[in-house]
Amino acid sequence: MNTINNSLQKVLKWDIKEFLKAIIGCFLFALAVNIFIVPNALYNGGILGIAQLIRSILETAFNLKFSFDISGIINFAINIPLFIIAYKMISETFFKRTLVCVIFQTIFLTLIPTPAASLIEDILTCVIIGGIVAGVGSGMTLSASGSGGGTDIIGLVISMHNKKTSVGKIGGAINVVIYVICGIL
């Protein structure tokens, strides 16, 4: 355990406790998405929401069927240019931590099975429970100095250059665009 902790501190500048907290946060986020959001044909905000839209378009427009939810993999692919931005414009440590978190998030989104039908009949209840669990997971990841990538990176870069904006405002604006597209579809 000491060797793992030393390696984490050397490579990611993270101790084992903070690393595990971030990974558990990634797991909770993915669990909430796959158990409460996806079975109700709902979409997330942020880059994952864009990935879910792409998945839906691939499934409906091209009649493609997948044995697992590919939105996590699409999310990772969309994040690749954002990783480069994080490395160049934010910091190497933030880049490494974000990369690790998005890798784990992708694994969890891919491996956690999505039920064919919603576990709870009331969609509002699913959204509330899913939002709470995903929020706790995201909060754990962020409080451990990790990041789920996506709009966090975009928001940080923009807020670093424009002090009048915040990560939350940027994320909110991106989410409005995503939800308008979801509404149209």
Short mmCIF file of C-alpha atoms in Angstrom, two decimals:
data_model
loop_
_atom_site.label_atom_id
_atom_site.label_comp_id
_atom_site.label_asym_id
_atom_site.label_seq_id
_atom_site.Cartn_x
_atom_site.Cartn_y
_atom_site.Cartn_z
CA MET A 1 0.00 0.00 0.00
CA ASN A 2 2.89 2.33 0.78
CA THR A 3 4.38 1.71 -2.68
CA ILE A 4 1.06 2.61 -4.34
CA ASN A 5 0.77 5.75 -2.23
CA ASN A 6 4.36 6.78 -3.08
CA SER A 7 3.69 6.20 -6.79
CA LEU A 8 0.48 8.25 -6.67
CA GLN A 9 2.26 11.07 -4.87
CA LYS A 10 5.15 11.03 -7.32
CA VAL A 11 3.15 10.82 -10.57
CA LEU A 12 -0.15 12.54 -9.72
CA LYS A 13 0.82 14.48 -6.58
CA TRP A 14 -2.13 12.72 -4.94
CA ASP A 15 -2.21 10.66 -1.76
CA ILE A 16 -4.08 7.34 -1.73
CA LYS A 17 -6.99 8.71 0.32
CA GLU A 18 -7.68 11.56 -2.13
CA PHE A 19 -7.18 9.24 -5.12
CA LEU A 20 -9.71 6.72 -3.78
CA LYS A 21 -12.15 9.52 -2.96
CA ALA A 22 -11.94 10.77 -6.57
CA ILE A 23 -12.41 7.28 -8.02
CA ILE A 24 -15.36 6.49 -5.74
CA GLY A 25 -16.83 9.82 -6.87
CA CYS A 26 -16.42 8.74 -10.52
CA PHE A 27 -18.13 5.45 -9.70
CA LEU A 28 -21.09 7.15 -7.99
CA PHE A 29 -21.49 9.54 -10.91
CA ALA A 30 -21.51 6.67 -13.44
CA LEU A 31 -23.86 4.61 -11.27
CA ALA A 32 -26.36 7.48 -11.08
CA VAL A 33 -26.22 8.02 -14.85
CA ASN A 34 -26.62 4.35 -15.78
CA ILE A 35 -29.21 3.42 -13.13
CA PHE A 36 -31.41 6.51 -12.91
CA ILE A 37 -30.91 8.69 -16.01
CA VAL A 38 -30.32 6.47 -19.06
CA PRO A 39 -33.20 3.97 -18.42
CA ASN A 40 -35.62 6.91 -18.57
CA ALA A 41 -34.25 8.07 -21.96
CA LEU A 42 -32.95 11.25 -20.33
CA TYR A 43 -29.69 13.06 -21.02
CA ASN A 44 -26.95 14.55 -18.88
CA GLY A 45 -25.51 17.98 -19.35
CA GLY A 46 -21.94 18.69 -20.36
CA ILE A 47 -19.74 16.64 -22.62
CA LEU A 48 -21.38 13.40 -21.44
CA GLY A 49 -24.72 14.80 -22.63
CA ILE A 50 -23.18 15.46 -26.04
CA ALA A 51 -21.82 11.89 -26.03
CA GLN A 52 -25.29 10.57 -25.18
CA LEU A 53 -26.79 12.58 -28.05
CA ILE A 54 -24.20 11.12 -30.45
CA ARG A 55 -24.98 7.62 -29.13
CA SER A 56 -28.71 8.18 -29.71
CA ILE A 57 -28.11 9.47 -33.23
CA LEU A 58 -25.92 6.45 -34.04
CA GLU A 59 -28.59 4.09 -32.71
CA THR A 60 -31.57 5.71 -34.44
CA ALA A 61 -30.24 7.26 -37.64
CA PHE A 62 -27.84 4.43 -38.46
CA ASN A 63 -29.79 1.64 -36.72
CA LEU A 64 -26.67 0.58 -34.80
CA LYS A 65 -27.06 -1.63 -31.75
CA PHE A 66 -24.43 -1.94 -29.04
CA SER A 67 -24.18 -4.56 -26.29
CA PHE A 68 -23.22 -1.80 -23.82
CA ASP A 69 -23.73 1.95 -23.56
CA ILE A 70 -21.02 3.55 -25.71
CA SER A 71 -21.61 7.08 -24.43
CA GLY A 72 -18.72 6.72 -21.92
CA ILE A 73 -16.31 5.87 -24.74
CA ILE A 74 -17.62 8.73 -26.88
CA ASN A 75 -17.25 11.00 -23.84
CA PHE A 76 -13.61 9.96 -23.53
CA ALA A 77 -12.97 10.58 -27.23
CA ILE A 78 -14.51 14.07 -27.04
CA ASN A 79 -12.33 14.81 -24.00
CA ILE A 80 -9.06 14.04 -25.83
CA PRO A 81 -8.62 17.56 -27.27
CA LEU A 82 -9.70 18.96 -23.89
CA PHE A 83 -6.92 16.96 -22.19
CA ILE A 84 -4.42 18.73 -24.44
CA ILE A 85 -5.92 22.09 -23.52
CA ALA A 86 -5.77 21.15 -19.81
CA TYR A 87 -2.11 20.20 -20.14
CA LYS A 88 -1.12 23.34 -22.03
CA MET A 89 -3.31 25.96 -20.36
CA ILE A 90 -4.06 24.77 -16.82
CA SER A 91 -1.38 22.48 -15.38
CA GLU A 92 0.29 19.12 -15.83
CA THR A 93 -1.05 17.90 -12.47
CA PHE A 94 -4.63 18.88 -13.37
CA PHE A 95 -4.20 17.16 -16.74
CA LYS A 96 -2.96 13.91 -15.15
CA ARG A 97 -5.70 13.84 -12.51
CA THR A 98 -8.39 14.63 -15.06
CA LEU A 99 -7.09 11.91 -17.38
CA VAL A 100 -7.19 9.33 -14.57
CA CYS A 101 -10.70 10.38 -13.50
CA VAL A 102 -12.09 10.32 -17.05
CA ILE A 103 -10.52 6.89 -17.65
CA PHE A 104 -12.21 5.51 -14.54
CA GLN A 105 -15.46 7.29 -15.39
CA THR A 106 -15.35 5.72 -18.87
CA ILE A 107 -14.74 2.26 -17.43
CA PHE A 108 -17.61 2.64 -14.95
CA LEU A 109 -20.02 4.08 -17.55
CA THR A 110 -19.19 1.16 -19.84
CA LEU A 111 -19.28 -1.66 -17.27
CA ILE A 112 -22.18 -0.69 -15.00
CA PRO A 113 -25.18 -2.33 -16.67
CA THR A 114 -28.10 -0.10 -17.58
CA PRO A 115 -31.48 -1.63 -16.68
CA ALA A 116 -33.85 -2.14 -19.62
CA ALA A 117 -36.60 -0.43 -17.63
CA SER A 118 -36.49 2.21 -14.95
CA LEU A 119 -36.15 0.90 -11.39
CA ILE A 120 -38.59 3.56 -10.19
CA GLU A 121 -41.72 4.39 -12.18
CA ASP A 122 -41.78 8.11 -11.41
CA ILE A 123 -39.33 9.94 -13.67
CA LEU A 124 -39.08 12.96 -11.38
CA THR A 125 -38.04 10.70 -8.49
CA CYS A 126 -35.39 9.10 -10.73
CA VAL A 127 -34.08 12.52 -11.75
CA ILE A 128 -33.91 13.70 -8.13
CA ILE A 129 -32.20 10.53 -6.86
CA GLY A 130 -29.90 10.41 -9.89
CA GLY A 131 -29.05 14.09 -9.49
CA ILE A 132 -28.24 13.68 -5.80
CA VAL A 133 -26.06 10.59 -6.32
CA ALA A 134 -24.31 12.12 -9.37
CA GLY A 135 -23.84 15.39 -7.50
CA VAL A 136 -22.31 13.63 -4.50
CA GLY A 137 -20.01 11.69 -6.84
CA SER A 138 -18.95 14.78 -8.77
CA GLY A 139 -18.48 16.66 -5.52
CA MET A 140 -16.26 13.89 -4.14
CA THR A 141 -14.14 13.93 -7.29
CA LEU A 142 -13.81 17.72 -7.28
CA SER A 143 -13.11 17.90 -3.52
CA ALA A 144 -10.28 15.41 -4.07
CA SER A 145 -8.81 17.81 -6.66
CA GLY A 146 -9.97 15.60 -9.53
CA SER A 147 -12.12 16.46 -12.51
CA GLY A 148 -14.54 14.67 -14.79
CA GLY A 149 -13.11 16.67 -17.68
CA GLY A 150 -15.39 18.23 -20.25
CA THR A 151 -17.00 21.49 -19.24
CA ASP A 152 -14.74 21.69 -16.15
CA ILE A 153 -11.76 22.18 -18.47
CA ILE A 154 -13.57 24.62 -20.76
CA GLY A 155 -14.88 26.59 -17.80
CA LEU A 156 -11.50 26.76 -16.05
CA VAL A 157 -9.71 27.96 -19.18
CA ILE A 158 -12.31 30.64 -19.92
CA SER A 159 -12.51 31.80 -16.29
CA MET A 160 -8.70 32.04 -16.13
CA HIS A 161 -8.80 34.52 -19.02
CA ASN A 162 -12.01 36.32 -18.07
CA LYS A 163 -12.42 36.90 -14.34
CA LYS A 164 -16.09 37.92 -14.77
CA THR A 165 -17.08 34.38 -15.74
CA SER A 166 -17.11 31.24 -13.64
CA VAL A 167 -16.87 27.53 -14.32
CA GLY A 168 -20.52 27.21 -13.31
CA LYS A 169 -21.70 29.90 -15.75
CA ILE A 170 -19.81 28.31 -18.63
CA GLY A 171 -21.13 24.84 -17.75
CA GLY A 172 -24.66 26.22 -17.46
CA ALA A 173 -24.46 27.90 -20.87
CA ILE A 174 -23.20 24.70 -22.49
CA ASN A 175 -25.98 22.72 -20.79
CA VAL A 176 -28.66 25.09 -22.12
CA VAL A 177 -27.44 24.40 -25.67
CA ILE A 178 -27.41 20.62 -25.02
CA TYR A 179 -30.92 20.62 -23.55
CA VAL A 180 -32.30 22.70 -26.43
CA ILE A 181 -30.91 20.10 -28.84
CA CYS A 182 -32.37 17.30 -26.67
CA GLY A 183 -35.74 19.05 -26.74
CA ILE A 184 -35.61 19.33 -30.52
CA LEU A 185 -34.69 15.65 -30.89
#
